[in-house]
Amino acid sequence: MTEAVPLLDVADLTVEFTTRRGIVRAVEHVDVRIAKGETVGIVGESGSGKSVTSYAVMRILDRAGRIAAGAVHFTGLDVRAASEDQMRNLRGREMSMIFQNPRAALNPIRKVGRQIEDVLEQHSQVDSSALTDKAIEILDQVRIARPRERYHAYPFELSGGMCQRVVIALALACRPQLLIADEPTTGLDVTTQKTVMDLIVELTKQRGMSTILITHDLGLAATYCDRVVVMEKGRVVETALSREIFTAPSHPYTRKLMRATPRPGTSLRDLLPEDESLYEARPPTATPTLQGGGKPTESAARSNGKSGAPLLVVEKLVKEYPRKGLGGFAKIFQRQPAPEPETFRAVDGISFTINRGESVGLVGESGCGKSTTSTMVMRLIDKSDGVIMFDGEDIGAIAAKAFAKLPLRKRIQMVFQDPTDSLNPRFTAARAIADPILRLANLKGRESVRARCEALARQVGLPVELLDRFPHQLSGGQKARVGIARAIALNPELVILDEPTAALDVSVQAVVLNLLQELKDTLGMSYLFVSHDLNVVRLLCDRVIVMRAGRIVEQGPTEEILVSPQAQYTRDLLAAIPHPMFA
Amino acid sequence: MGPRLHGDDYMVGANAAMLMMVVKRMLIAVPSLIGVVIVTFLLTRALPGDPAAYFAGPAATKEAIEQIRVTLGLDRPLYVQFIRYVGDLARGDLGNSLTTGQPVGYEIKTRLPASAELTLLGLMVSMAIAVPLGILAATRPNSIIDHVCRVVSTAGVSLPVFFTGLILIYVFYYLLGWAPAPLGRLDVFFSPPPHVTGFYLVDSLIAGGGEVFFASLKQLVLPALTLGIFSLAPIARMTRASMLAVLASDFVRTARASGLTPFTVIVTYAFRNAMLPVITTLGMVFSFLLGANVLVEKVFAWPGIGSFAVEALIASDFAPLQGFVLTMAVMYVVLNLLIDVLYGLIDPRVRIEA
Amino acid sequence: MLSPEASQPNSSPTPNPSPQGGGESTASVATSRGISAGIRIAPALAHNTGFSAGLRHARYILSENAVTGFAFALFLAIVLAALAGPYLVPYDPLASDTAAALKAPSAAHWFGTDQLGRDVFSRVVVATRLDFFIAVASVALVFLMGGLAGVAAGFFGGWTDRVVGRIADTIMAFPLFVLAMGIVAALGNTVQNVVLATAIVNFPLYARIARAEANVRREAGFVQAARLSGNGELRILLAQILPNIMPIMVVQMSLTMGYAILNAAGLSFIGLGVRPPTAEWGIMVAEGSAFMVSGEWWIAFFPGAALMVAVFCFNLLGDGLRDIVDPQRRT
């Protein structure tokens, strides 16, 4: 690397925020250098200060934040000392940014073409007569089909991936030298993520631009970047070439992060830090209690049944929703009949089974019907058609409303996607765990309920002293444990895991996944693991079902599906997962 | 407009969508109107005593009451009465005022422009102050203007509108002598301008009577100001809040990160979006304004429909009151319709999804 | 109501580290203790540790934000005047003394006397009880009607939602004060009907807020989890959803108290509801309004100012409560 004058030189940067509780340092003594044409990833978990660093570079920190110390130089210009006018000339023209949540990043009531024109006009790139043509040309460059039409579209008329392309168009309109991409693909489906990332890389490489990719995903950064900067708690802990970071991570945090990132060829155990005491004390999972807990006989009995009849049989399951929109008067006033059918099939005739003690992954991108399926199996919503048999009983025939109070309810439980959302903010952890026990278990008396809660807490590795806390006083991982404890409180036979780790940082995800595996082994439950991430599913599941547009594309043993996928869609999904080539 | 050529088809589509939205919105107003008619009907039948006696007025004889009962059909079953009521409404018949002897419909028609002129001017006054105030406050948090805005928006909603009016009268009429006596739309020395719109300000300009224009403006200033102060608070508060929210939004951050000037960011990007909740608030503001109008008319002896209703109340004359409630509700439904159309003009999401 | 929890700024150094008020009792936040519930809820939305932090946060709001502290003191004064007013005032609010009519404020008559020689100060203080009663009663009534209907509509959806929505829409089709006029005129000129009318016109506001809040929580993870735990729908509504909506409703109640007083005073100003010679702020302003143009300002001014101060107090208090309950939505 030629070390002449770097395009961007961040030296000893410290950013402070004034909050009600006083001054908080979001970023401390950070050094980052970006050479011309280089792509650098800044990787860190939430709260690591990676986004704040980039805002400081652009000087778009909100009012409460300020650069307290250090220097930022962009092509020799001192960003900290520059006037607001100078900065404005820089932004959009010399350095630009794309953001997470592309739909929100666009003005909802202005045509996307006009938004691009605004930027072109601001930096007087073209004369006003050619503005529209130029905007359309840029839309074309980001591979937006029919750019002339899309010029007139409003953001809400475009898909998430399409909006992100518009945001990219906006950022690249004036051919800047530096692009900062702040979690550009978070929230997008994995296949969309790949096309968006490929597009960014292609366009920036083509133009000789430098790129900063800010992400929580070490794999993504290593795949697309030349160098990776790892941040933790506002500090840079390691800077290394991408190809080296997986092979020889030097800082323990990087090692932990790297290990926790699910990759092909790793097992669940590999996700945990190699020396557990080194970084974060592993929560007491209290394995002895488990054995002493009086459950092994039961679990043994369950595993024995493995060879027998399947626990869950789903046949030709269908869920239809009325198509929203036109209704009542509007229908009368419509000239031609609606071309589309009146209903929309979220789940379109799927069949699968789950055996006792088995864990099955249900994988697909957003909108594929996987959550609708799991909610139906859970008996929270009613099916439109088909059969759901649980242990020989046709539970699909029981109305969702009536199901809540049946003894059957105990046997099917669920761990929810968002641990925060799934806990009542007014209930303590103990109260949340006790809820199913109070309603459905034959446990009487305050003490015995409390004792059961404490046993469950120990089982899921939640320190007992945290039981009296409210959700907002717990960390994400702790909340996830509470949710798991609640789900296993009634010794269910089938537990549905609905993206249980999607809202968690990778290191927490690693611990939670291991906990789930451990619980399954000791309690002999079956899992239906709903996820968008094949890599995560692979770690926990014996079999995988791939869904798309309400139908099952492919199902089979996990290794088989991953190694030799039959359906094209499965192959696309696998190919879209960022694989650092040097792993 | 060369470059726009290709968008023409799109524009045609957008206009059709707009029309569709307006039609749809008008259809939504229909149930509201039906509700209004039913409620006003029920109000008259909910009278605790004998509705006939009520309609006949306090001084009526027994025979007169019986006669009213028959003329109004109060001896018939409720649904017959309702059908009759709807029929009367369709013909614009709102009954007769006992105090003036005139048909209520006529009275309301002649008095409505006075109320409308006052209310609209009041709204204009408050919009002219509140919107810029809210925007300035939002763009300069914790500045003097922000504090002013906060005080205004909290204090403003706390002011009883009739009290504000009285204080203004005391200060500007009694103490300073700047304002004319709070007695109606025009000083007795002037004769009203020839009727065109019924708005004295407009009619006097049409007639070319500068003196009359200023005379009626003088009369309007205090009551309009009273209404303006009253509706200032909710508009300023909402403008400030929605402007703050929009300024903190992702797309404003994008606009800033693209190097757009603060003017473009605030006006083109933030302001138009921030106006959407403000327009929605206007519906509520109108609700308050039309109610406050009654009180202000009483304070300033303004010959609008509000004071007509109050006079009827005092005389226990029910037909005018019923007509008044109905008129106000219909006007309010129409205003809400206009507000929604205005909203649709700004927000494409409403227009296109309609 | 508010006093036990909020007005003990320095009594204890807050040693209890974990929320003792948690556990089962959280579910049973009594609606009648609305305002203290609002403060109890604070920990659920604040950022660090629990009940004590909630109190600390409330105290922070009260001490840092002098305005809210002031509003709170004012509120106590209003409550005191409402409870003990008639025993504190120097004159009989109804006793006229024509010899002393239309006297300007003096040491003997702090707020002067009216056209019948009645002491304005005594009348203003005594009127507090009636105005306060109207506000509290109508807000309580509308909370029961609108709040519960809205929660049910948002939670159950379907026809419940349509019926509640239709009722709210119909009421909303009227300018609210005008509808209140119509209701009182039709039902009869009494204080009870003023309370009822004020509650009815506020119904849509409560119903809508409660509906929206219940609706977003209807499919929330914790509600689904409660279903899985074997809770019936009604129990979920009462034990899980309602307590979470209470803080917002409490703030709303405080804010509408002011509106309720204004509404009632407006009605009596035009001769509906309260009748003379009863002491009530609106009617006193109406009686004094004729004397404004001849310079006897005090007759209308003091009751009007009392009205304004009371409404101002409720609005500030509502804003303060909102700060405690939801620091993000500060305006």
mmCIF file of C-alpha atoms in Angstrom, chain C residues 37-224:
data_model
loop_
_atom_site.group_PDB
_atom_site.id
_atom_site.type_symbol
_atom_site.label_atom_id
_atom_site.label_comp_id
_atom_site.label_asym_id
_atom_site.label_seq_id
_atom_site.Cartn_x
_atom_site.Cartn_y
_atom_site.Cartn_z
ATOM 1 C CA ALA C 37 -49.715 4.810 38.705
ATOM 2 C CA GLY C 38 -48.244 7.158 36.166
ATOM 3 C CA ILE C 39 -45.248 7.658 38.339
ATOM 4 C CA ARG C 40 -44.983 4.012 39.235
ATOM 5 C CA ILE C 41 -44.759 3.242 35.567
ATOM 6 C CA ALA C 42 -41.857 5.518 35.045
ATOM 7 C CA PRO C 43 -39.278 2.809 35.711
ATOM 8 C CA ALA C 44 -40.699 0.741 32.927
ATOM 9 C CA LEU C 45 -39.785 3.416 30.472
ATOM 10 C CA ALA C 46 -36.785 5.014 32.076
ATOM 11 C CA HIS C 47 -33.380 3.696 31.311
ATOM 12 C CA ASN C 48 -31.646 2.297 34.298
ATOM 13 C CA THR C 49 -32.627 0.593 37.438
ATOM 14 C CA GLY C 50 -36.196 0.143 38.354
ATOM 15 C CA PHE C 51 -38.556 1.626 40.784
ATOM 16 C CA SER C 52 -36.047 3.731 42.652
ATOM 17 C CA ALA C 53 -34.763 5.062 39.372
ATOM 18 C CA GLY C 54 -38.306 5.933 38.418
ATOM 19 C CA LEU C 55 -38.689 7.905 41.580
ATOM 20 C CA ARG C 56 -35.347 9.494 41.014
ATOM 21 C CA HIS C 57 -36.432 10.349 37.509
ATOM 22 C CA ALA C 58 -39.671 11.830 38.776
ATOM 23 C CA ARG C 59 -37.760 13.794 41.339
ATOM 24 C CA TYR C 60 -35.342 14.895 38.657
ATOM 25 C CA ILE C 61 -38.221 16.150 36.574
ATOM 26 C CA LEU C 62 -39.717 17.960 39.529
ATOM 27 C CA SER C 63 -36.475 19.515 40.693
ATOM 28 C CA GLU C 64 -34.802 20.184 37.355
ATOM 29 C CA ASN C 65 -37.974 21.305 35.734
ATOM 30 C CA ALA C 66 -39.092 24.003 38.092
ATOM 31 C CA VAL C 67 -42.153 24.553 35.952
ATOM 32 C CA THR C 68 -43.548 21.114 36.679
ATOM 33 C CA GLY C 69 -42.780 21.548 40.360
ATOM 34 C CA PHE C 70 -44.633 24.835 40.270
ATOM 35 C CA ALA C 71 -47.566 23.240 38.483
ATOM 36 C CA PHE C 72 -47.643 20.534 41.084
ATOM 37 C CA ALA C 73 -47.733 23.075 43.927
ATOM 38 C CA LEU C 74 -50.505 24.893 42.118
ATOM 39 C CA PHE C 75 -52.391 21.652 41.752
ATOM 40 C CA LEU C 76 -52.212 21.084 45.493
ATOM 41 C CA ALA C 77 -53.499 24.618 46.051
ATOM 42 C CA ILE C 78 -56.436 23.945 43.745
ATOM 43 C CA VAL C 79 -57.247 20.713 45.530
ATOM 44 C CA LEU C 80 -57.067 22.535 48.858
ATOM 45 C CA ALA C 81 -59.382 25.277 47.613
ATOM 46 C CA ALA C 82 -61.784 22.684 46.280
ATOM 47 C CA LEU C 83 -61.858 20.763 49.544
ATOM 48 C CA ALA C 84 -61.689 23.516 52.112
ATOM 49 C CA GLY C 85 -62.648 26.598 50.089
ATOM 50 C CA PRO C 86 -65.995 27.342 51.712
ATOM 51 C CA TYR C 87 -64.442 27.233 55.198
ATOM 52 C CA LEU C 88 -61.579 29.536 54.347
ATOM 53 C CA VAL C 89 -63.225 32.461 52.610
ATOM 54 C CA PRO C 90 -63.921 35.745 54.394
ATOM 55 C CA TYR C 91 -67.447 36.335 53.052
ATOM 56 C CA ASP C 92 -70.527 34.353 52.171
ATOM 57 C CA PRO C 93 -70.230 33.932 48.406
ATOM 58 C CA LEU C 94 -73.974 34.414 47.947
ATOM 59 C CA ALA C 95 -74.572 37.282 50.360
ATOM 60 C CA SER C 96 -75.225 40.486 48.498
ATOM 61 C CA ASP C 97 -74.623 43.906 49.919
ATOM 62 C CA THR C 98 -75.915 46.558 47.560
ATOM 63 C CA ALA C 99 -74.227 49.313 49.522
ATOM 64 C CA ALA C 100 -70.875 47.785 48.674
ATOM 65 C CA ALA C 101 -71.647 47.008 45.026
ATOM 66 C CA LEU C 102 -69.031 47.431 42.291
ATOM 67 C CA LYS C 103 -66.170 48.244 44.618
ATOM 68 C CA ALA C 104 -62.668 47.951 43.220
ATOM 69 C CA PRO C 105 -60.214 45.540 44.892
ATOM 70 C CA SER C 106 -59.231 46.709 48.361
ATOM 71 C CA ALA C 107 -57.952 45.327 51.644
ATOM 72 C CA ALA C 108 -61.485 44.382 52.645
ATOM 73 C CA HIS C 109 -62.402 42.891 49.288
ATOM 74 C CA TRP C 110 -59.220 41.559 47.702
ATOM 75 C CA PHE C 111 -60.827 40.993 44.335
ATOM 76 C CA GLY C 112 -63.421 43.762 44.726
ATOM 77 C CA THR C 113 -67.193 43.276 44.742
ATOM 78 C CA ASP C 114 -69.661 42.612 41.957
ATOM 79 C CA GLN C 115 -72.839 44.419 40.920
ATOM 80 C CA LEU C 116 -74.714 42.895 43.850
ATOM 81 C CA GLY C 117 -71.949 43.661 46.301
ATOM 82 C CA ARG C 118 -70.846 40.042 46.636
ATOM 83 C CA ASP C 119 -67.196 39.449 47.459
ATOM 84 C CA VAL C 120 -65.479 38.327 44.253
ATOM 85 C CA PHE C 121 -62.593 36.680 46.098
ATOM 86 C CA SER C 122 -64.909 34.490 48.130
ATOM 87 C CA ARG C 123 -66.870 33.545 45.063
ATOM 88 C CA VAL C 124 -63.747 32.684 43.065
ATOM 89 C CA VAL C 125 -62.402 30.445 45.819
ATOM 90 C CA VAL C 126 -65.714 28.738 46.498
ATOM 91 C CA ALA C 127 -66.268 28.137 42.781
ATOM 92 C CA THR C 128 -63.119 25.978 42.692
ATOM 93 C CA ARG C 129 -65.012 23.049 44.157
ATOM 94 C CA LEU C 130 -67.698 23.037 41.478
ATOM 95 C CA ASP C 131 -65.323 23.525 38.566
ATOM 96 C CA PHE C 132 -62.902 20.961 39.909
ATOM 97 C CA PHE C 133 -65.726 18.514 40.466
ATOM 98 C CA ILE C 134 -66.973 18.946 36.904
ATOM 99 C CA ALA C 135 -63.498 18.361 35.531
ATOM 100 C CA VAL C 136 -62.704 15.326 37.660
ATOM 101 C CA ALA C 137 -66.111 13.746 37.180
ATOM 102 C CA SER C 138 -66.161 14.197 33.425
ATOM 103 C CA VAL C 139 -62.600 12.964 33.008
ATOM 104 C CA ALA C 140 -63.289 9.922 35.166
ATOM 105 C CA LEU C 141 -66.426 9.238 33.181
ATOM 106 C CA VAL C 142 -64.770 9.584 29.822
ATOM 107 C CA PHE C 143 -61.877 7.438 30.947
ATOM 108 C CA LEU C 144 -64.307 4.679 31.833
ATOM 109 C CA MET C 145 -66.340 5.039 28.652
ATOM 110 C CA GLY C 146 -63.793 6.033 26.041
ATOM 111 C CA GLY C 147 -60.700 4.425 27.489
ATOM 112 C CA LEU C 148 -62.245 1.019 27.966
ATOM 113 C CA ALA C 149 -64.160 1.119 24.694
ATOM 114 C CA GLY C 150 -60.992 2.098 22.866
ATOM 115 C CA VAL C 151 -58.875 -0.592 24.485
ATOM 116 C CA ALA C 152 -61.496 -3.181 23.630
ATOM 117 C CA ALA C 153 -61.774 -1.895 20.073
ATOM 118 C CA GLY C 154 -58.028 -1.951 19.541
ATOM 119 C CA PHE C 155 -57.577 -5.337 21.125
ATOM 120 C CA PHE C 156 -60.526 -7.289 19.824
ATOM 121 C CA GLY C 157 -60.847 -5.563 16.463
ATOM 122 C CA GLY C 158 -63.739 -6.776 14.324
ATOM 123 C CA TRP C 159 -67.194 -5.517 15.097
ATOM 124 C CA THR C 160 -66.210 -4.053 18.473
ATOM 125 C CA ASP C 161 -63.770 -1.874 16.608
ATOM 126 C CA ARG C 162 -66.325 -0.901 13.991
ATOM 127 C CA VAL C 163 -68.979 0.033 16.517
ATOM 128 C CA VAL C 164 -66.622 2.080 18.684
ATOM 129 C CA GLY C 165 -65.114 3.664 15.598
ATOM 130 C CA ARG C 166 -68.518 4.574 14.225
ATOM 131 C CA ILE C 167 -69.584 6.177 17.509
ATOM 132 C CA ALA C 168 -66.345 8.112 17.733
ATOM 133 C CA ASP C 169 -66.608 9.239 14.118
ATOM 134 C CA THR C 170 -70.151 10.448 14.602
ATOM 135 C CA ILE C 171 -69.187 12.485 17.643
ATOM 136 C CA MET C 172 -66.133 13.785 15.799
ATOM 137 C CA ALA C 173 -68.347 14.972 12.959
ATOM 138 C CA PHE C 174 -69.520 17.780 15.246
ATOM 139 C CA PRO C 175 -67.482 20.702 16.443
ATOM 140 C CA LEU C 176 -67.126 19.499 20.013
ATOM 141 C CA PHE C 177 -68.306 22.570 21.877
ATOM 142 C CA VAL C 178 -71.300 22.853 19.598
ATOM 143 C CA LEU C 179 -72.238 19.250 20.293
ATOM 144 C CA ALA C 180 -71.857 19.856 24.022
ATOM 145 C CA MET C 181 -74.219 22.830 23.651
ATOM 146 C CA GLY C 182 -76.742 20.654 21.872
ATOM 147 C CA ILE C 183 -76.534 17.877 24.447
ATOM 148 C CA VAL C 184 -76.968 20.136 27.465
ATOM 149 C CA ALA C 185 -79.761 22.047 25.771
ATOM 150 C CA ALA C 186 -81.556 18.820 24.942
ATOM 151 C CA LEU C 187 -80.996 16.880 28.134
ATOM 152 C CA GLY C 188 -81.644 19.773 30.432
ATOM 153 C CA ASN C 189 -79.796 22.546 32.033
ATOM 154 C CA THR C 190 -78.022 20.805 34.926
ATOM 155 C CA VAL C 191 -74.492 20.312 36.169
ATOM 156 C CA GLN C 192 -74.787 16.543 35.697
ATOM 157 C CA ASN C 193 -75.582 17.070 32.049
ATOM 158 C CA VAL C 194 -72.596 19.368 31.676
ATOM 159 C CA VAL C 195 -70.429 16.572 33.082
ATOM 160 C CA LEU C 196 -72.026 14.074 30.748
ATOM 161 C CA ALA C 197 -71.735 16.318 27.700
ATOM 162 C CA THR C 198 -68.080 17.049 28.433
ATOM 163 C CA ALA C 199 -67.407 13.353 28.771
ATOM 164 C CA ILE C 200 -69.224 12.561 25.531
ATOM 165 C CA VAL C 201 -67.359 15.127 23.475
ATOM 166 C CA ASN C 202 -64.045 13.800 24.805
ATOM 167 C CA PHE C 203 -65.014 10.221 24.071
ATOM 168 C CA PRO C 204 -63.397 10.033 20.608
ATOM 169 C CA LEU C 205 -60.087 11.350 21.905
ATOM 170 C CA TYR C 206 -59.833 8.705 24.607
ATOM 171 C CA ALA C 207 -61.207 5.976 22.432
ATOM 172 C CA ARG C 208 -58.717 6.713 19.703
ATOM 173 C CA ILE C 209 -55.658 6.936 21.906
ATOM 174 C CA ALA C 210 -56.588 3.799 23.795
ATOM 175 C CA ARG C 211 -57.417 2.012 20.576
ATOM 176 C CA ALA C 212 -54.124 2.883 18.949
ATOM 177 C CA GLU C 213 -52.131 1.866 21.995
ATOM 178 C CA ALA C 214 -54.006 -1.402 22.380
ATOM 179 C CA ASN C 215 -53.783 -2.112 18.688
ATOM 180 C CA VAL C 216 -50.006 -1.871 18.489
ATOM 181 C CA ARG C 217 -49.734 -4.232 21.430
ATOM 182 C CA ARG C 218 -52.316 -6.659 20.162
ATOM 183 C CA GLU C 219 -49.788 -8.776 18.309
ATOM 184 C CA ALA C 220 -46.789 -7.781 20.426
ATOM 185 C CA GLY C 221 -44.483 -10.572 21.420
ATOM 186 C CA PHE C 222 -45.413 -10.413 25.067
ATOM 187 C CA VAL C 223 -49.101 -10.692 24.267
ATOM 188 C CA GLN C 224 -48.485 -13.718 22.046
#
